[in-house]
Amino acid sequence: MTRGIVRGILRIRHGLVLALLPALLAGCAGVPVGSGLPSVWHASPNHDLRRPNFVIIHHTTSGSAEAGLRSLTEPLRRVSAHYLIGRDGTLYQLVDERRRAWHAGASWWGGNRDINSASIGIELDNDGEVAFPEPQIAALLALLDDLRTRYAIPAANVLGHADVAPGRKADPSRQFPWRRLALQGFGLWCDPPYAPPPPGLDTLTALQALGYDVSRPEAAIAAFRLHFEADDGSIAPGAAPDAALLACLVERSRMPRPGSSAPSLPE
Ligand SMILES: [Zn+2]
């Protein structure tokens, strides 16, 4: 075979591979990298990797970090998280932050139906009954600070699994120290005494303004109370949330946090 013929064959193969590249890449990744419609590729250098804009906190319901790691890496279970934090504060990373971990499942927050695509998922080794030990919460706070520094995630977007999947999930448990996190700038909180709420404030409208899916009102109310109301046994099951507390949280969700160290993103 002459050198010219060989070069010709290589050119044809090269062209074929280039032509098939989008399909090959799509097949590998499982997600299309472009529309697939005929288009002219005209590359721009002005882009970077997408940034997560939410943090979703879970507890594993496992008996140990090892059991949680096994569950979160078992292919058949199809669940994962970016991080798992052991009770002793050991931080495990399971998924690249640029990738979509499978932790939130069917979810909804403020109209966003695909929380996995927009979030970092953090699992805490906890069975749902016991308190979260100090080393574990200290490690979580350090991780949240790191994530806030790198991604400028708004305080209001640090949420629990129960918040984004009301009625379906109830983690992290009532033992989780949301108030302590909020004092560090992660998540919202209001302490009494609250200012009087606007007259006629509608509970479900306010819950929806915070972000909750209110299509099942009782589930949304239960998720709100799990997160934002201290459980001293005085609240009757099914009772509506305190209107003044709701109004305070809605107002805070719309305000930039005073003294926030979160960087602004120019792009
Ligand atoms: Zn969860």
Short mmCIF file of C-alpha atoms and ligand atoms in Angstrom, two decimals:
data_model
loop_
_atom_site.label_atom_id
_atom_site.label_comp_id
_atom_site.label_asym_id
_atom_site.label_seq_id
_atom_site.Cartn_x
_atom_site.Cartn_y
_atom_site.Cartn_z
CA MET A 1 0.00 0.00 0.00
CA THR A 2 1.44 3.36 -0.92
CA ARG A 3 2.03 6.07 1.66
CA GLY A 4 -0.55 8.31 -0.07
CA ILE A 5 -3.29 5.67 0.21
CA VAL A 6 -2.46 5.07 3.90
CA ARG A 7 -2.62 8.83 4.57
CA GLY A 8 -5.98 8.96 2.76
CA ILE A 9 -7.43 6.13 4.85
CA LEU A 10 -6.17 7.79 8.07
CA ARG A 11 -7.79 11.10 7.01
CA ILE A 12 -11.12 9.35 6.39
CA ARG A 13 -10.91 7.56 9.78
CA HIS A 14 -9.97 10.83 11.49
CA GLY A 15 -12.92 12.60 9.88
CA LEU A 16 -15.26 9.77 10.86
CA VAL A 17 -14.13 9.88 14.48
CA LEU A 18 -14.57 13.66 14.58
CA ALA A 19 -18.03 13.37 13.04
CA LEU A 20 -19.03 10.72 15.57
CA LEU A 21 -17.36 12.42 18.56
CA PRO A 22 -20.48 14.14 19.95
CA ALA A 23 -22.43 10.88 19.81
CA LEU A 24 -19.52 8.94 21.35
CA LEU A 25 -19.17 11.46 24.16
CA ALA A 26 -22.91 11.49 24.77
CA GLY A 27 -22.87 7.70 24.93
CA CYS A 28 -20.04 7.72 27.47
CA ALA A 29 -21.41 10.41 29.74
CA GLY A 30 -25.06 9.42 29.55
CA VAL A 31 -25.94 13.10 29.15
CA PRO A 32 -25.87 14.99 25.85
CA VAL A 33 -23.07 17.54 25.55
CA GLY A 34 -24.96 19.53 22.93
CA SER A 35 -28.35 19.73 21.29
CA GLY A 36 -27.63 17.17 18.59
CA LEU A 37 -29.24 19.51 16.06
CA PRO A 38 -27.10 20.70 13.12
CA SER A 39 -25.07 23.60 14.48
CA VAL A 40 -21.84 25.48 13.93
CA TRP A 41 -19.34 25.02 16.76
CA HIS A 42 -17.84 28.43 17.52
CA ALA A 43 -16.00 28.05 20.82
CA SER A 44 -15.85 30.80 23.44
CA PRO A 45 -13.17 30.83 26.14
CA ASN A 46 -15.55 32.62 28.55
CA HIS A 47 -16.81 29.80 30.71
CA ASP A 48 -15.93 27.63 33.67
CA LEU A 49 -17.38 24.69 35.57
CA ARG A 50 -20.88 25.07 36.96
CA ARG A 51 -21.14 25.90 40.65
CA PRO A 52 -23.45 24.24 43.15
CA ASN A 53 -25.84 26.74 44.71
CA PHE A 54 -27.39 24.60 47.48
CA VAL A 55 -26.16 22.35 50.27
CA ILE A 56 -28.47 19.53 51.34
CA ILE A 57 -27.81 17.89 54.71
CA HIS A 58 -28.85 14.31 55.47
CA HIS A 59 -28.41 11.66 58.11
CA THR A 60 -27.62 8.16 56.95
CA THR A 61 -29.83 6.11 59.34
CA SER A 62 -26.91 3.68 59.31
CA GLY A 63 -25.31 2.25 62.40
CA SER A 64 -21.78 3.30 61.45
CA ALA A 65 -19.81 5.33 58.92
CA GLU A 66 -18.62 2.07 57.34
CA ALA A 67 -22.22 0.92 56.84
CA GLY A 68 -23.10 4.34 55.40
CA LEU A 69 -20.14 4.19 53.00
CA ARG A 70 -21.18 0.71 51.86
CA SER A 71 -24.74 1.86 51.19
CA LEU A 72 -23.68 5.05 49.41
CA THR A 73 -21.32 3.20 47.08
CA GLU A 74 -23.47 0.15 46.29
CA PRO A 75 -24.30 0.35 42.54
CA LEU A 76 -27.68 -1.34 42.90
CA ARG A 77 -28.89 1.17 45.49
CA ARG A 78 -28.20 4.12 43.17
CA VAL A 79 -27.70 6.58 46.06
CA SER A 80 -24.67 8.64 46.95
CA ALA A 81 -23.55 11.98 48.36
CA HIS A 82 -20.55 14.18 47.81
CA TYR A 83 -19.47 13.84 51.44
CA LEU A 84 -20.09 11.70 54.49
CA ILE A 85 -18.99 12.83 57.94
CA GLY A 86 -18.37 10.24 60.64
CA ARG A 87 -19.32 10.71 64.28
CA ASP A 88 -15.64 11.24 65.08
CA GLY A 89 -15.43 14.07 62.53
CA THR A 90 -13.73 12.06 59.75
CA LEU A 91 -14.64 13.61 56.39
CA TYR A 92 -15.10 11.16 53.51
CA GLN A 93 -15.54 12.38 49.92
CA LEU A 94 -17.46 10.03 47.65
CA VAL A 95 -18.25 12.09 44.54
CA ASP A 96 -16.39 14.84 42.68
CA GLU A 97 -18.11 18.16 43.50
CA ARG A 98 -18.43 18.85 39.77
CA ARG A 99 -20.56 15.74 39.38
CA ARG A 100 -24.24 15.22 40.21
CA ALA A 101 -24.46 12.96 43.26
CA TRP A 102 -27.72 11.08 43.82
CA HIS A 103 -28.81 12.23 47.26
CA ALA A 104 -31.95 14.39 47.07
CA GLY A 105 -34.09 12.26 44.73
CA ALA A 106 -37.54 13.61 43.88
CA SER A 107 -37.33 17.09 45.34
CA TRP A 108 -38.59 20.66 45.07
CA TRP A 109 -37.41 23.99 46.44
CA GLY A 110 -38.57 27.37 45.19
CA GLY A 111 -39.64 25.86 41.87
CA ASN A 112 -36.39 23.93 41.37
CA ARG A 113 -37.28 20.28 40.76
CA ASP A 114 -33.76 18.93 40.28
CA ILE A 115 -31.93 19.70 43.49
CA ASN A 116 -29.25 17.09 42.73
CA SER A 117 -28.09 19.15 39.74
CA ALA A 118 -27.69 22.27 41.86
CA SER A 119 -26.37 21.00 45.17
CA ILE A 120 -23.68 19.45 47.29
CA GLY A 121 -25.03 16.54 49.34
CA ILE A 122 -23.62 15.92 52.81
CA GLU A 123 -24.49 12.78 54.77
CA LEU A 124 -23.94 12.61 58.52
CA ASP A 125 -23.45 9.21 60.10
CA ASN A 126 -26.41 9.16 62.46
CA ASP A 127 -29.29 6.76 63.11
CA GLY A 128 -31.86 9.53 63.52
CA GLU A 129 -32.24 8.96 67.25
CA VAL A 130 -29.03 10.16 68.89
CA ALA A 131 -27.49 13.62 69.12
CA PHE A 132 -24.87 14.69 66.56
CA PRO A 133 -21.49 14.62 68.37
CA GLU A 134 -19.36 17.75 68.62
CA PRO A 135 -16.49 16.51 66.36
CA GLN A 136 -19.02 15.72 63.63
CA ILE A 137 -20.67 19.16 63.78
CA ALA A 138 -17.26 20.88 63.93
CA ALA A 139 -16.23 19.00 60.76
CA LEU A 140 -19.53 19.93 59.09
CA LEU A 141 -19.05 23.62 59.93
CA ALA A 142 -15.51 23.53 58.50
CA LEU A 143 -16.81 21.91 55.29
CA LEU A 144 -19.67 24.43 54.99
CA ASP A 145 -17.21 27.28 55.44
CA ASP A 146 -15.00 25.81 52.72
CA LEU A 147 -17.97 25.39 50.35
CA ARG A 148 -19.21 28.94 51.04
CA THR A 149 -15.76 30.33 50.31
CA ARG A 150 -15.49 28.51 47.01
CA TYR A 151 -19.08 28.72 45.75
CA ALA A 152 -20.71 31.70 47.52
CA ILE A 153 -23.69 29.54 48.45
CA PRO A 154 -26.36 31.79 50.03
CA ALA A 155 -27.11 31.16 53.71
CA ALA A 156 -30.76 30.45 52.90
CA ASN A 157 -29.74 27.64 50.53
CA VAL A 158 -28.30 25.41 53.26
CA LEU A 159 -31.23 23.03 53.76
CA GLY A 160 -32.19 19.61 55.03
CA HIS A 161 -33.39 16.72 52.91
CA ALA A 162 -36.79 17.00 54.63
CA ASP A 163 -37.07 20.63 53.47
CA VAL A 164 -36.77 19.70 49.79
CA ALA A 165 -38.73 16.43 50.02
CA PRO A 166 -41.49 17.08 52.57
CA GLY A 167 -43.55 14.05 53.50
CA ARG A 168 -41.05 11.72 51.82
CA LYS A 169 -37.96 12.38 53.94
CA ALA A 170 -37.40 13.42 57.56
CA ASP A 171 -33.66 13.99 57.75
CA PRO A 172 -31.70 15.39 59.36
CA SER A 173 -33.56 14.56 62.56
CA ARG A 174 -34.88 16.96 65.16
CA GLN A 175 -31.56 16.53 66.98
CA PHE A 176 -29.79 18.50 64.26
CA PRO A 177 -28.46 21.88 65.50
CA TRP A 178 -29.92 24.20 62.84
CA ARG A 179 -29.74 27.23 65.16
CA ARG A 180 -26.02 26.72 65.73
CA LEU A 181 -25.41 26.47 61.99
CA ALA A 182 -27.42 29.62 61.34
CA LEU A 183 -25.35 31.54 63.88
CA GLN A 184 -22.34 30.68 61.69
CA GLY A 185 -24.18 31.89 58.58
CA PHE A 186 -25.48 28.54 57.26
CA GLY A 187 -29.25 28.43 56.92
CA LEU A 188 -31.84 30.81 58.28
CA TRP A 189 -33.01 31.22 61.86
CA CYS A 190 -35.12 33.61 63.93
CA ASP A 191 -35.17 33.78 67.71
CA PRO A 192 -38.13 35.21 69.67
CA PRO A 193 -39.41 37.75 70.37
CA TYR A 194 -40.61 38.12 66.78
CA ALA A 195 -42.04 41.27 65.25
CA PRO A 196 -45.80 41.09 64.65
CA PRO A 197 -46.54 39.39 61.31
CA PRO A 198 -48.33 41.25 58.51
CA PRO A 199 -52.09 41.11 59.11
CA GLY A 200 -53.72 38.18 57.35
CA LEU A 201 -50.45 36.41 56.54
CA ASP A 202 -51.35 33.15 54.81
CA THR A 203 -49.30 30.21 56.14
CA LEU A 204 -49.01 28.30 52.88
CA THR A 205 -48.16 31.41 50.87
CA ALA A 206 -45.39 32.20 53.37
CA LEU A 207 -44.08 28.61 53.30
CA GLN A 208 -44.03 28.74 49.52
CA ALA A 209 -42.22 32.07 49.63
CA LEU A 210 -39.53 30.39 51.73
CA GLY A 211 -39.21 27.66 49.09
CA TYR A 212 -41.36 24.77 50.34
CA ASP A 213 -43.46 22.59 48.08
CA VAL A 214 -46.93 23.17 49.57
CA SER A 215 -48.80 20.75 47.32
CA ARG A 216 -49.21 18.62 50.47
CA PRO A 217 -49.78 21.30 53.11
CA GLU A 218 -49.45 19.04 56.16
CA ALA A 219 -46.14 17.64 54.90
CA ALA A 220 -44.76 21.14 54.22
CA ILE A 221 -45.80 22.31 57.69
CA ALA A 222 -44.22 19.24 59.33
CA ALA A 223 -40.95 19.81 57.44
CA PHE A 224 -40.92 23.49 58.43
CA ARG A 225 -41.49 22.66 62.07
CA LEU A 226 -38.81 19.94 62.03
CA HIS A 227 -36.29 22.54 60.87
CA PHE A 228 -37.32 25.83 62.44
CA GLU A 229 -39.30 25.20 65.62
CA ALA A 230 -37.76 23.97 68.85
CA ASP A 231 -39.54 20.83 70.01
CA ASP A 232 -40.35 21.33 73.67
CA GLY A 233 -43.47 19.20 73.44
CA SER A 234 -45.76 22.22 73.58
CA ILE A 235 -46.73 22.27 69.91
CA ALA A 236 -49.83 20.27 69.03
CA PRO A 237 -49.39 17.89 66.07
CA GLY A 238 -50.79 19.46 62.90
CA ALA A 239 -50.79 22.97 64.38
CA ALA A 240 -49.91 25.78 61.98
CA PRO A 241 -46.46 27.35 62.36
CA ASP A 242 -46.13 30.58 64.30
CA ALA A 243 -47.06 33.31 61.80
CA ALA A 244 -44.57 35.76 63.30
CA LEU A 245 -41.74 33.22 62.99
CA LEU A 246 -42.70 32.51 59.38
CA ALA A 247 -42.80 36.22 58.54
CA CYS A 248 -39.37 36.74 60.16
CA LEU A 249 -37.83 33.88 58.15
CA VAL A 250 -39.35 35.05 54.86
CA GLU A 251 -37.94 38.51 55.47
CA ARG A 252 -34.48 37.11 56.28
CA SER A 253 -34.51 34.90 53.20
CA ARG A 254 -34.71 38.04 51.11
CA MET A 255 -32.00 40.03 52.84
CA PRO A 256 -28.26 39.76 52.26
CA ARG A 257 -26.81 38.50 55.50
CA PRO A 258 -25.19 41.35 57.46
CA GLY A 259 -21.46 40.82 57.75
CA SER A 260 -21.56 37.83 55.40
CA SER A 261 -18.11 36.78 54.31
CA ALA A 262 -19.47 35.11 51.19
CA PRO A 263 -17.63 36.41 48.14
CA SER A 264 -19.57 37.88 45.25
CA LEU A 265 -19.21 36.22 41.88
CA PRO A 266 -18.62 38.75 39.11
CA GLU A 267 -19.38 36.45 36.18
ZN ZN B 1 -31.52 12.15 53.07
#
